Every structure is written in structure tokens, then in C-alpha cells.
Amino acid sequence: MANINSTSGKHRTAQVAGAGFAGLTAAIALRQNGWDVTLHEKDSELRAFGAGIYLWHNGLRVLEGIDALNDVLHGTHTPPAYETWMQNKSVSKETFNGLPWRIMTRAHLHNALVKRAHEVGVKVRTNSEAVSAEAEGRLTLQTGEVLEADLIVGADGVGSKVRDSLGFKQDRWVSTDGIIRLIVPRHKDKLGDEANWDNTIDMWNFEPRVQRILYSPCNKDELYLGLMAPAADPRGSKVPLDLDVWVEMFPFLEPCLADAAKLQQARYDKYATTKLDSWVKGKVALVGDSAHAMCPALAQGAGCAMVNAFSLPQDLEEHSSVEDALAAWEKRIRPITDHTQALSGEYAANRSLSKGNMFTNEALEAARYDPIKRVYSWPQ
Ligand code: FAD
Ligand code: 5PR
């Protein structure tokens, strides 16, 4: 088996920093390929932050590859269409040629990954914060403990300490539009009959002010709301919600908005983008937002992160040295992420999704990729 270190005959070891979608996927995929994996989470427990998430064919295929798909599909939703409205009028209904996609709560996806990590034998350490890494294969924890491994994975998110300790050249920027993300009860029976409330509905308004709601049903009970307004708009960006300003623009969503306004822990977040000269240094690989945080317009940040994480053991199987494997991995898989990050950033900057019908073949590039077969497998 290629995952047995030929010099010592022992299982190769990986230390993974960060138990978000990227770190969990990397840990499970490596473990499934025979690696001895320890996953470090700085928090006191493994839990998901944020509200809802879209996964497309690429991310769903990763879940299939790590044997977590059936668990995830139960209790999630594929809308009949992805609809776009401008000033309350429908401008497009997209169905992506049958390309699989799915909406779920972040907690649901995270729970399924945590369950799978335990099943395959990933060793999980909570209250374990990584502070730095070295290219030779060392991870240093906040406690001062230094761990040596054949592979270090920095999956510690947009503020990555692993990344920053290694001195990559980085470009980082933050958007002018931001978003409040919440899960609320669906209240489907109270929403009137002006829409198919099982659809995704991306509701844009430019008049009398810029305000948008991305309406995303996650299952029969839970609704993911993304409430977008420019950071410069004090009422639109206020948390907890300024109920009047949202109900005035979206009166038909009042039952859901009233519940949303009760959520005291709501946050307004701007979009962060990070672009690095390289994702790899020696035996250290960066995966997920630590390497490539992107605007969410194409809903592919986690999808790309999961594909990249799942791809790591594939390239590690094909090269005798970890250093060569990581260089090959970045060369092979990175172009999809770079392209998606660029187009997502362009869409966000120009508010392009408001035009409708923007999920072109190009925009769906990342979604069409099949990480198991390692080819674009859609349209079939
Ligand atoms: P994180 O989720 O940030 O996880 C990092 C983990 O590491 C956390 O658990 C953290 O506590 C831990 N940690 C941090 N520092 C350390 C440390 N030093 N040591 C140990 N542990 C540490 N993507 C999609 O695919 N679909 C979508 O629909 C979608 N919608 C989005 C909507 C918005 C508004 C935004 C902003 C993003 C969206 N994304 C979406 C992107 C997606 O959320 C991220 O790309 C993804 O969650 C990144 O996962 P990650 O594991 O890299 O990072
Ligand atoms: N799509 C999704 C999303 O969550 C956001 C956007 C697009 C699924 C942000 O919440 O355009 O900002 C977007």
C-alpha cells in the first residue's frame, strides 16, 4: 500500500489544524487512505458556525467518496428551481441541466462529517490551537507542544496561524457589501401564494435602496436567510435586525423576518478574499479558507475546500515524497479554485447575480468537476 512509509514500514502520520469543512474532509480522506491522522480544533467542541450552505455536484461527490453522502442527504433539500427576482418580479428560474445541488444547515453538514471522522478513527483534539508550522513537518501548538508528522495540513480558516507562520505572499481584501445569515422556521403556510416557497429565491432590490434576501429552504422546517445590504447602510447592516427596514422591502416574508429579528446573536459579515502565491511549503499544505477564502456568489468556498482536501491523498498515493506530492496536488487542483474565486469576486463586485441566468457553464465549472473520477462529468 502506498500509504505505508517505505523506509520505516509505519503508517504515515498527518497533523491537521482546524476542524471546519476543510479540515474534517482532509482528515477523513487521509484516514480512509490509511494515514494516522490527528485533527486539532482550537475551540472546546466541534461545532459549525454560520447558518446554511449550498453544496453542488462537486461537494456531493466528495461526500460520496468519504461515505457521508447518505447521512447528509437525509434532512436536506434540493429546490425545484433557483429563482432570481428583481424588484419583486421573477427574472429567471435555473435548473442547471439536472446538475445535482443541495441546501442544508451548516450544523447538519458538520455533524455528518464529525460522525464520519469518528467512525474512520481520526483522533480529535479539542482546545488544541495550532500557532505555527514548519516546512520540515512540524506543527506547534499554543501549549508549546511540537508535533512531528509526514504531513501538516493548515485548515485553520481565513485567519490561519499556520499560513501566517510560514510567510506566504498574500493578497487579501474585504468586500463593501456584507450579509446577515440566519436560520429561521419556514412558516411556509403563512407566506401567501405569490411564489413557490420551495424554490431558492434570490430577491434583489436596487430601489429605493440596495437590499437583497437570498431565500434558501434547507428542509421542511428550516429556512436559511441571507440578508444583504452595503456595509455603509447603517439600518440594513444593523444586528439584531432592524425589522421595519426589512419588512418594508419584503412584506411577504414578515413571519420569517419577525423570527429573524429575535435572534440576538446575529452577525453582519463582510466577504473576505485571500489569494496566496502558493498553498504548499515543504510538507505543509493549506486547504480551505486559509488558502483561498472567496466571495460566496457562486457558493463554492466550502465545495472547493472539500474537493481540494479530498484530492490530497490521491496525489500523495502517486508520489514517493510528500513534498513532490503536494506540489503536484496544487498544480493539478488549484486552477479550478482560482477560476471560481476570480469569477465569484467579479460577480460580487458587480452584483451580477441580480441579472438572473448567471449560472452559466463557466460559472458552474467547479460544480461540474467530479473529484472521484478527476474529470468534469457534467453535462453527462
Ligand atoms: P472554517 O470554517 O473557518 O474552519 C476553520 C476551523 O479551524 C474552525 O473550526 C476554527 O475554530 C478552527 N481554527 C481556527 N484557527 C485555528 C487554529 N489556530 N488551530 C486550530 N483550530 C483552529 N461555501 C459553499 O460551498 N457553499 C455556500 O453556500 C457558501 N456560502 C457562503 C456564504 C457566506 C456569506 C460566506 C462568507 C461563505 C460561504 N461559503 C460557502 C464559504 C464557506 O463557508 C467556507 O469556504 C468554508 O466554510 C471554509 O471552511 P474551512 O474549513 O476552510 O474554514
Ligand atoms: N450564494 C449563496 C450565499 O450564501 C451567498 C451568495 C450567493 C449560497 C451569500 O450568503 O451572492 O453573496 C452571495
CSV table of C-alpha atoms and ligand atoms in Angstrom, one decimal:
chain,number,residue,atom,x,y,z
A,1,MET,CA,0.0,0.0,0.0
A,2,ALA,CA,1.5,3.4,-1.0
A,3,ASN,CA,0.4,4.9,2.3
A,4,ILE,CA,2.9,2.8,4.2
A,5,ASN,CA,6.1,4.7,4.6
A,6,SER,CA,8.6,2.6,2.7
A,7,THR,CA,11.6,3.5,4.9
A,8,SER,CA,10.1,2.7,8.3
A,9,GLY,CA,7.2,0.5,7.4
A,10,LYS,CA,4.9,2.6,9.7
A,11,HIS,CA,1.7,4.3,8.7
A,12,ARG,CA,2.4,7.8,7.6
A,13,THR,CA,1.2,10.5,10.0
A,14,ALA,CA,-0.7,13.7,9.4
A,15,GLN,CA,-1.5,16.6,11.8
A,16,VAL,CA,-4.4,18.7,10.7
A,17,ALA,CA,-5.1,22.1,12.2
A,18,GLY,CA,-8.8,23.2,12.1
A,19,ALA,CA,-12.0,21.2,12.2
A,20,GLY,CA,-14.1,23.1,9.7
A,21,PHE,CA,-15.4,21.6,6.5
A,22,ALA,CA,-11.9,21.6,5.0
A,23,GLY,CA,-10.0,20.1,8.0
A,24,LEU,CA,-12.7,17.4,8.6
A,25,THR,CA,-12.7,16.4,5.0
A,26,ALA,CA,-8.9,16.2,4.8
A,27,ALA,CA,-8.7,14.2,8.0
A,28,ILE,CA,-11.4,11.7,6.9
A,29,ALA,CA,-9.9,11.3,3.4
A,30,LEU,CA,-6.4,10.8,4.6
A,31,ARG,CA,-7.5,8.3,7.3
A,32,GLN,CA,-9.5,6.4,4.7
A,33,ASN,CA,-6.3,6.1,2.8
A,34,GLY,CA,-4.5,4.6,5.7
A,35,TRP,CA,-2.9,7.6,7.3
A,36,ASP,CA,-2.7,8.1,11.0
A,37,VAL,CA,-4.5,11.4,11.5
A,38,THR,CA,-4.8,13.8,14.4
A,39,LEU,CA,-7.2,16.7,14.0
A,40,HIS,CA,-6.7,19.8,16.2
A,41,GLU,CA,-9.6,22.2,16.9
A,42,LYS,CA,-8.9,25.3,18.9
A,43,ASP,CA,-12.5,25.5,20.2
A,44,SER,CA,-13.7,23.5,23.2
A,45,GLU,CA,-16.0,21.4,21.0
A,46,LEU,CA,-16.5,20.6,17.3
A,47,ARG,CA,-19.3,22.8,16.0
A,48,ALA,CA,-20.4,24.6,12.9
A,49,PHE,CA,-20.6,28.4,12.7
A,50,GLY,CA,-22.9,30.2,10.4
A,51,ALA,CA,-26.3,29.3,9.0
A,52,GLY,CA,-27.0,27.5,5.8
A,53,ILE,CA,-24.8,26.2,2.9
A,54,TYR,CA,-25.2,25.1,-0.7
A,55,LEU,CA,-23.3,22.1,-2.0
A,56,TRP,CA,-23.2,21.2,-5.6
A,57,HIS,CA,-22.2,18.1,-7.6
A,58,ASN,CA,-18.5,18.5,-6.7
A,59,GLY,CA,-19.1,18.7,-2.9
A,60,LEU,CA,-21.7,16.0,-3.0
A,61,ARG,CA,-19.3,13.7,-4.8
A,62,VAL,CA,-16.7,14.3,-2.1
A,63,LEU,CA,-19.3,13.3,0.5
A,64,GLU,CA,-19.9,10.1,-1.6
A,65,GLY,CA,-16.2,9.5,-1.6
A,66,ILE,CA,-15.9,9.7,2.1
A,67,ASP,CA,-19.1,7.7,2.7
A,68,ALA,CA,-21.0,10.5,4.3
A,69,LEU,CA,-23.5,11.3,1.5
A,70,ASN,CA,-26.5,9.3,2.7
A,71,ASP,CA,-26.3,10.8,6.1
A,72,VAL,CA,-26.1,14.3,4.6
A,73,LEU,CA,-28.9,13.8,2.1
A,74,HIS,CA,-31.4,13.0,4.8
A,75,GLY,CA,-32.9,16.2,6.1
A,76,THR,CA,-31.7,18.5,3.3
A,77,HIS,CA,-33.4,20.0,0.2
A,78,THR,CA,-33.0,20.4,-3.5
A,79,PRO,CA,-35.3,23.2,-4.6
A,80,PRO,CA,-37.3,22.7,-7.9
A,81,ALA,CA,-35.5,25.9,-9.2
A,82,TYR,CA,-33.0,28.6,-8.4
A,83,GLU,CA,-35.1,31.7,-9.0
A,84,THR,CA,-34.0,35.3,-9.2
A,85,TRP,CA,-36.2,38.3,-8.6
A,86,MET,CA,-35.6,41.9,-9.4
A,87,GLN,CA,-37.9,44.4,-7.6
A,88,ASN,CA,-40.2,41.5,-6.7
A,89,LYS,CA,-40.5,40.2,-10.4
A,90,SER,CA,-39.1,36.9,-11.4
A,91,VAL,CA,-36.4,37.3,-14.0
A,92,SER,CA,-35.0,33.7,-14.1
A,93,LYS,CA,-35.6,30.1,-12.9
A,94,GLU,CA,-32.5,28.0,-13.3
A,95,THR,CA,-32.3,24.2,-13.0
A,96,PHE,CA,-28.6,23.7,-14.2
A,97,ASN,CA,-29.4,20.9,-16.7
A,98,GLY,CA,-30.0,18.5,-13.9
A,99,LEU,CA,-26.7,19.1,-12.1
A,100,PRO,CA,-27.1,17.9,-8.5
A,101,TRP,CA,-27.2,20.6,-5.8
A,102,ARG,CA,-28.5,20.7,-2.3
A,103,ILE,CA,-29.1,23.2,0.5
A,104,MET,CA,-28.6,22.3,4.2
A,105,THR,CA,-27.9,23.9,7.5
A,106,ARG,CA,-24.2,24.1,8.3
A,107,ALA,CA,-24.8,22.2,11.6
A,108,HIS,CA,-26.2,19.3,9.6
A,109,LEU,CA,-23.2,19.0,7.3
A,110,HIS,CA,-20.7,19.5,10.1
A,111,ASN,CA,-22.4,16.8,12.3
A,112,ALA,CA,-22.3,14.3,9.4
A,113,LEU,CA,-18.5,15.0,8.9
A,114,VAL,CA,-17.8,14.8,12.6
A,115,LYS,CA,-19.6,11.4,12.8
A,116,ARG,CA,-17.7,10.1,9.9
A,117,ALA,CA,-14.4,11.3,11.3
A,118,HIS,CA,-15.0,9.3,14.5
A,119,GLU,CA,-16.1,6.3,12.5
A,120,VAL,CA,-12.9,6.1,10.5
A,121,GLY,CA,-10.7,6.7,13.5
A,122,VAL,CA,-9.5,10.3,13.2
A,123,LYS,CA,-8.0,11.3,16.6
A,124,VAL,CA,-9.7,14.5,17.5
A,125,ARG,CA,-8.1,17.0,20.0
A,126,THR,CA,-10.3,20.0,21.1
A,127,ASN,CA,-8.9,23.0,22.9
A,128,SER,CA,-5.9,22.5,20.7
A,129,GLU,CA,-4.8,25.6,18.9
A,130,ALA,CA,-2.1,25.5,16.3
A,131,VAL,CA,0.2,28.5,16.3
A,132,SER,CA,2.8,27.7,13.7
A,133,ALA,CA,4.1,25.1,11.3
A,134,GLU,CA,7.5,24.3,9.7
A,135,ALA,CA,8.1,23.1,6.2
A,136,GLU,CA,10.1,20.1,7.5
A,137,GLY,CA,6.9,18.7,9.0
A,138,ARG,CA,6.3,20.2,12.4
A,139,LEU,CA,3.2,21.7,14.0
A,140,THR,CA,3.5,23.8,17.2
A,141,LEU,CA,0.5,24.2,19.5
A,142,GLN,CA,-0.3,27.1,21.7
A,143,THR,CA,0.7,25.0,24.7
A,144,GLY,CA,4.3,24.8,23.3
A,145,GLU,CA,3.9,21.1,22.3
A,146,VAL,CA,5.7,20.4,19.0
A,147,LEU,CA,4.3,17.6,16.8
A,148,GLU,CA,6.3,16.0,14.0
A,149,ALA,CA,4.5,14.4,11.1
A,150,ASP,CA,4.9,13.3,7.5
A,151,LEU,CA,2.2,15.8,6.5
A,152,ILE,CA,0.9,19.0,8.1
A,153,VAL,CA,-2.5,20.4,6.9
A,154,GLY,CA,-3.4,24.0,7.7
A,155,ALA,CA,-7.2,24.1,7.6
A,156,ASP,CA,-7.5,26.8,10.2
A,157,GLY,CA,-9.7,29.2,8.3
A,158,VAL,CA,-9.4,32.7,7.0
A,159,GLY,CA,-7.3,33.9,9.9
A,160,SER,CA,-4.9,30.9,9.6
A,161,LYS,CA,-2.0,31.0,12.0
A,162,VAL,CA,-0.4,28.0,10.2
A,163,ARG,CA,-0.4,30.1,7.0
A,164,ASP,CA,0.9,33.3,8.6
A,165,SER,CA,3.7,31.5,10.3
A,166,LEU,CA,5.1,30.3,7.0
A,167,GLY,CA,5.4,33.6,5.3
A,168,PHE,CA,3.4,33.1,2.1
A,169,LYS,CA,3.0,36.2,-0.1
A,170,GLN,CA,-0.7,37.1,0.2
A,171,ASP,CA,-3.3,39.3,-1.3
A,172,ARG,CA,-6.3,39.9,0.9
A,173,TRP,CA,-9.3,42.1,0.5
A,174,VAL,CA,-12.7,42.7,2.0
A,175,SER,CA,-16.0,43.5,0.2
A,176,THR,CA,-18.2,46.6,0.5
A,177,ASP,CA,-21.4,44.5,0.6
A,178,GLY,CA,-22.0,42.2,3.6
A,179,ILE,CA,-24.5,39.8,4.9
A,180,ILE,CA,-26.5,38.7,7.9
A,181,ARG,CA,-27.0,34.9,7.8
A,182,LEU,CA,-29.7,33.2,9.9
A,183,ILE,CA,-31.7,30.1,10.2
A,184,VAL,CA,-35.4,30.6,11.0
A,185,PRO,CA,-38.6,28.5,10.8
A,186,ARG,CA,-40.0,28.2,7.3
A,187,HIS,CA,-43.6,29.3,8.1
A,188,LYS,CA,-44.5,28.1,4.6
A,189,ASP,CA,-48.2,28.1,5.3
A,190,LYS,CA,-48.1,31.8,6.3
A,191,LEU,CA,-46.3,33.1,3.2
A,192,GLY,CA,-49.1,33.6,0.8
A,193,ASP,CA,-49.2,32.3,-2.8
A,194,GLU,CA,-47.1,34.8,-4.7
A,195,ALA,CA,-44.2,32.3,-5.1
A,196,ASN,CA,-43.1,28.7,-4.9
A,197,TRP,CA,-41.6,28.8,-1.5
A,198,ASP,CA,-39.7,25.5,-2.1
A,199,ASN,CA,-37.5,27.3,-4.6
A,200,THR,CA,-34.3,29.2,-3.8
A,201,ILE,CA,-35.3,32.8,-4.4
A,202,ASP,CA,-32.6,35.4,-4.8
A,203,MET,CA,-34.6,38.6,-4.2
A,204,TRP,CA,-32.8,41.8,-5.3
A,205,ASN,CA,-33.9,45.4,-4.9
A,206,PHE,CA,-31.8,48.4,-6.0
A,207,GLU,CA,-34.6,50.9,-5.3
A,208,PRO,CA,-35.2,52.7,-3.0
A,209,ARG,CA,-32.0,51.2,-1.6
A,210,VAL,CA,-29.8,48.2,-2.2
A,211,GLN,CA,-31.2,45.3,-0.2
A,212,ARG,CA,-31.3,41.7,-1.1
A,213,ILE,CA,-32.6,38.5,0.5
A,214,LEU,CA,-31.3,35.1,-0.5
A,215,TYR,CA,-34.2,32.8,0.5
A,216,SER,CA,-33.0,29.2,0.8
A,217,PRO,CA,-35.1,26.4,2.2
A,218,CYS,CA,-32.9,23.8,3.9
A,219,ASN,CA,-35.6,21.2,4.7
A,220,LYS,CA,-39.3,21.2,5.6
A,221,ASP,CA,-38.8,23.1,8.8
A,222,GLU,CA,-35.7,25.3,8.4
A,223,LEU,CA,-35.0,28.3,6.2
A,224,TYR,CA,-31.7,29.9,5.6
A,225,LEU,CA,-31.9,33.7,5.1
A,226,GLY,CA,-29.1,35.8,3.8
A,227,LEU,CA,-29.9,39.4,4.2
A,228,MET,CA,-27.6,41.6,2.2
A,229,ALA,CA,-27.0,45.4,2.4
A,230,PRO,CA,-24.0,47.6,1.8
A,231,ALA,CA,-21.8,48.0,4.9
A,232,ALA,CA,-22.3,51.8,4.5
A,233,ASP,CA,-26.1,51.3,5.2
A,234,PRO,CA,-26.5,51.6,9.0
A,235,ARG,CA,-30.0,50.2,9.0
A,236,GLY,CA,-29.6,47.4,6.6
A,237,SER,CA,-26.4,46.2,8.3
A,238,LYS,CA,-27.8,46.5,11.9
A,239,VAL,CA,-27.9,43.4,14.1
A,240,PRO,CA,-30.1,42.3,15.6
A,241,LEU,CA,-32.2,43.1,12.5
A,242,ASP,CA,-34.0,46.4,12.1
A,243,LEU,CA,-37.2,44.6,11.4
A,244,ASP,CA,-39.0,47.6,9.9
A,245,VAL,CA,-36.4,48.2,7.2
A,246,TRP,CA,-36.6,44.5,6.1
A,247,VAL,CA,-40.4,44.1,6.3
A,248,GLU,CA,-40.9,47.3,4.3
A,249,MET,CA,-38.9,45.9,1.4
A,250,PHE,CA,-40.0,42.2,1.8
A,251,PRO,CA,-43.5,42.3,3.4
A,252,PHE,CA,-44.4,38.8,2.2
A,253,LEU,CA,-41.6,37.4,4.4
A,254,GLU,CA,-42.8,39.0,7.5
A,255,PRO,CA,-43.4,35.8,9.6
A,256,CYS,CA,-39.8,34.7,8.9
A,257,LEU,CA,-38.3,38.2,9.4
A,258,ALA,CA,-40.1,38.6,12.7
A,259,ASP,CA,-38.4,35.4,14.0
A,260,ALA,CA,-35.1,36.6,12.4
A,261,ALA,CA,-35.3,39.9,14.4
A,262,LYS,CA,-35.4,37.9,17.6
A,263,LEU,CA,-32.0,36.4,17.1
A,264,GLN,CA,-29.7,38.3,19.4
A,265,GLN,CA,-26.5,36.6,18.2
A,266,ALA,CA,-27.0,37.6,14.6
A,267,ARG,CA,-23.8,39.0,12.9
A,268,TYR,CA,-23.2,41.2,9.9
A,269,ASP,CA,-20.2,39.8,7.9
A,270,LYS,CA,-18.3,41.2,5.0
A,271,TYR,CA,-16.7,38.8,2.5
A,272,ALA,CA,-13.0,38.1,2.8
A,273,THR,CA,-10.8,37.0,-0.1
A,274,THR,CA,-7.3,35.6,0.3
A,275,LYS,CA,-5.0,34.7,-2.6
A,276,LEU,CA,-1.6,33.2,-2.0
A,277,ASP,CA,1.5,32.7,-4.1
A,278,SER,CA,1.5,29.1,-3.1
A,279,TRP,CA,-0.6,26.7,-1.0
A,280,VAL,CA,2.3,24.5,-0.1
A,281,LYS,CA,5.6,24.8,1.7
A,282,GLY,CA,7.6,21.5,2.0
A,283,LYS,CA,5.4,19.1,4.0
A,284,VAL,CA,2.7,21.7,4.8
A,285,ALA,CA,-0.4,22.1,2.7
A,286,LEU,CA,-3.0,24.8,3.2
A,287,VAL,CA,-6.6,23.8,2.5
A,288,GLY,CA,-9.9,25.8,2.6
A,289,ASP,CA,-10.3,29.4,3.6
A,290,SER,CA,-6.7,29.5,4.9
A,291,ALA,CA,-5.6,29.2,1.3
A,292,HIS,CA,-8.4,30.6,-0.8
A,293,ALA,CA,-11.2,32.4,1.0
A,294,MET,CA,-13.6,33.6,-1.7
A,295,CYS,CA,-16.7,35.7,-2.1
A,296,PRO,CA,-19.8,33.5,-1.8
A,297,ALA,CA,-21.6,34.5,-5.0
A,298,LEU,CA,-21.1,31.1,-6.6
A,299,ALA,CA,-21.5,29.3,-3.3
A,300,GLN,CA,-18.3,27.3,-3.8
A,301,GLY,CA,-15.9,28.2,-0.9
A,302,ALA,CA,-16.6,25.0,1.0
A,303,GLY,CA,-17.2,23.0,-2.2
A,304,CYS,CA,-13.7,23.8,-3.4
A,305,ALA,CA,-12.2,23.3,0.0
A,306,MET,CA,-13.7,19.8,0.2
A,307,VAL,CA,-12.6,18.9,-3.3
A,308,ASN,CA,-9.1,20.1,-2.5
A,309,ALA,CA,-9.0,18.3,0.8
A,310,PHE,CA,-10.3,15.1,-0.8
A,311,SER,CA,-7.7,15.3,-3.5
A,312,LEU,CA,-4.7,15.4,-1.1
A,313,PRO,CA,-4.4,11.6,-0.6
A,314,GLN,CA,-5.0,11.0,-4.3
A,315,ASP,CA,-1.7,12.8,-5.1
A,316,LEU,CA,0.0,11.5,-2.0
A,317,GLU,CA,-0.6,8.0,-3.3
A,318,GLU,CA,1.1,8.8,-6.6
A,319,HIS,CA,4.4,10.3,-5.4
A,320,SER,CA,7.1,8.8,-3.2
A,321,SER,CA,7.9,12.1,-1.4
A,322,VAL,CA,5.3,14.2,0.4
A,323,GLU,CA,6.9,17.4,-1.0
A,324,ASP,CA,6.6,16.3,-4.6
A,325,ALA,CA,3.0,15.1,-4.0
A,326,LEU,CA,1.9,18.4,-2.6
A,327,ALA,CA,3.5,20.4,-5.4
A,328,ALA,CA,1.7,18.1,-7.9
A,329,TRP,CA,-1.6,18.4,-5.9
A,330,GLU,CA,-1.5,22.2,-6.1
A,331,LYS,CA,-0.6,22.2,-9.8
A,332,ARG,CA,-3.5,19.9,-10.6
A,333,ILE,CA,-6.3,21.1,-8.5
A,334,ARG,CA,-5.7,24.8,-7.9
A,335,PRO,CA,-6.8,26.2,-11.3
A,336,ILE,CA,-10.5,25.3,-10.6
A,337,THR,CA,-10.4,27.2,-7.3
A,338,ASP,CA,-8.5,30.2,-8.8
A,339,HIS,CA,-11.1,30.5,-11.6
A,340,THR,CA,-14.0,30.1,-9.2
A,341,GLN,CA,-12.6,32.6,-6.8
A,342,ALA,CA,-12.0,35.2,-9.5
A,343,LEU,CA,-15.5,34.8,-11.0
A,344,SER,CA,-17.2,34.8,-7.6
A,345,GLY,CA,-15.3,38.0,-6.8
A,346,GLU,CA,-16.3,39.6,-10.1
A,347,TYR,CA,-20.0,38.6,-9.5
A,348,ALA,CA,-19.9,40.0,-6.0
A,349,ALA,CA,-18.3,43.3,-7.0
A,350,ASN,CA,-20.7,43.8,-9.9
A,351,ARG,CA,-23.8,42.3,-8.2
A,352,SER,CA,-24.1,40.2,-11.3
A,353,LEU,CA,-26.4,37.6,-9.9
A,354,SER,CA,-29.2,40.3,-9.9
A,355,LYS,CA,-29.4,39.9,-13.7
A,356,GLY,CA,-30.6,36.3,-13.4
A,357,ASN,CA,-29.4,33.3,-15.5
A,358,MET,CA,-25.9,33.8,-14.3
A,359,PHE,CA,-25.1,30.1,-13.6
A,360,THR,CA,-23.5,29.7,-17.0
A,361,ASN,CA,-21.3,26.7,-17.8
A,362,GLU,CA,-18.3,28.8,-16.9
A,363,ALA,CA,-19.9,29.8,-13.5
A,364,LEU,CA,-20.6,26.1,-12.8
A,365,GLU,CA,-17.0,24.9,-13.6
A,366,ALA,CA,-16.2,24.0,-10.1
A,367,ALA,CA,-19.6,22.4,-9.6
A,368,ARG,CA,-19.2,20.2,-12.7
A,369,TYR,CA,-16.0,18.7,-11.5
A,370,ASP,CA,-16.0,15.1,-10.2
A,371,PRO,CA,-13.3,14.7,-7.6
A,372,ILE,CA,-13.6,10.9,-7.6
A,373,LYS,CA,-13.1,10.3,-11.3
A,374,ARG,CA,-11.0,13.5,-11.5
A,375,VAL,CA,-12.8,14.8,-14.6
A,376,TYR,CA,-15.6,17.2,-15.5
A,377,SER,CA,-18.5,14.9,-15.5
A,378,TRP,CA,-21.4,17.2,-16.3
A,379,PRO,CA,-23.3,17.6,-18.5
A,380,GLN,CA,-23.2,13.8,-18.7
B,1,FAD,P1,-13.6,27.4,8.7
B,1,FAD,O1,-15.0,27.0,8.5
B,1,FAD,O2,-13.3,28.8,9.1
B,1,FAD,O3,-13.0,26.4,9.8
B,1,FAD,C1,-11.8,26.6,10.4
B,1,FAD,C2,-11.8,25.8,11.7
B,1,FAD,O4,-10.5,25.9,12.3
B,1,FAD,C3,-12.7,26.3,12.8
B,1,FAD,O5,-13.4,25.2,13.4
B,1,FAD,C4,-11.9,27.1,13.7
B,1,FAD,O6,-12.4,27.1,15.1
B,1,FAD,C5,-10.6,26.3,13.7
B,1,FAD,N1,-9.4,27.0,14.0
B,1,FAD,C6,-9.1,28.3,13.6
B,1,FAD,N2,-7.8,28.6,13.9
B,1,FAD,C7,-7.3,27.5,14.5
B,1,FAD,C8,-6.0,27.2,15.0
B,1,FAD,N3,-5.0,28.1,15.0
B,1,FAD,N4,-5.8,26.0,15.5
B,1,FAD,C9,-6.8,25.0,15.5
B,1,FAD,N5,-8.0,25.3,15.0
B,1,FAD,C10,-8.3,26.5,14.5
B,1,FAD,N6,-19.3,27.7,0.6
B,1,FAD,C11,-20.1,26.8,-0.1
B,1,FAD,O7,-19.5,25.8,-0.6
B,1,FAD,N7,-21.4,27.0,-0.3
B,1,FAD,C12,-22.1,28.1,0.2
B,1,FAD,O8,-23.3,28.2,0.1
B,1,FAD,C13,-21.3,29.1,0.9
B,1,FAD,N8,-22.0,30.2,1.4
B,1,FAD,C14,-21.2,31.1,2.0
B,1,FAD,C15,-21.9,32.3,2.4
B,1,FAD,C16,-21.1,33.3,3.0
B,1,FAD,C17,-21.8,34.6,3.4
B,1,FAD,C18,-19.7,33.1,3.2
B,1,FAD,C19,-18.9,34.2,3.9
B,1,FAD,C20,-19.1,31.9,2.8
B,1,FAD,C21,-19.8,30.9,2.2
B,1,FAD,N9,-19.2,29.8,1.8
B,1,FAD,C22,-19.9,28.8,1.1
B,1,FAD,C23,-17.8,29.5,2.0
B,1,FAD,C24,-17.6,28.6,3.2
B,1,FAD,O9,-18.3,29.0,4.3
B,1,FAD,C25,-16.1,28.5,3.5
B,1,FAD,O10,-15.3,28.5,2.4
B,1,FAD,C26,-15.8,27.2,4.4
B,1,FAD,O11,-16.7,27.2,5.5
B,1,FAD,C27,-14.4,27.2,4.8
B,1,FAD,O12,-14.1,26.1,5.6
B,1,FAD,P2,-12.7,26.0,6.3
B,1,FAD,O13,-12.8,24.6,7.0
B,1,FAD,O14,-11.6,26.3,5.4
B,1,FAD,O15,-12.7,27.1,7.4
B,2,5PR,N1,-25.0,32.3,-2.8
B,2,5PR,C1,-25.0,31.8,-1.6
B,2,5PR,C2,-24.8,32.6,-0.5
B,2,5PR,O1,-24.9,32.1,0.8
B,2,5PR,C3,-24.4,34.0,-0.7
B,2,5PR,C4,-24.3,34.4,-2.0
B,2,5PR,C5,-24.6,33.6,-3.0
B,2,5PR,C6,-25.5,30.4,-1.4
B,2,5PR,C7,-24.2,34.8,0.5
B,2,5PR,O2,-24.9,34.4,1.5
B,2,5PR,O3,-24.1,36.2,-3.5
B,2,5PR,O4,-23.4,36.6,-1.5
B,2,5PR,C8,-23.9,35.8,-2.4
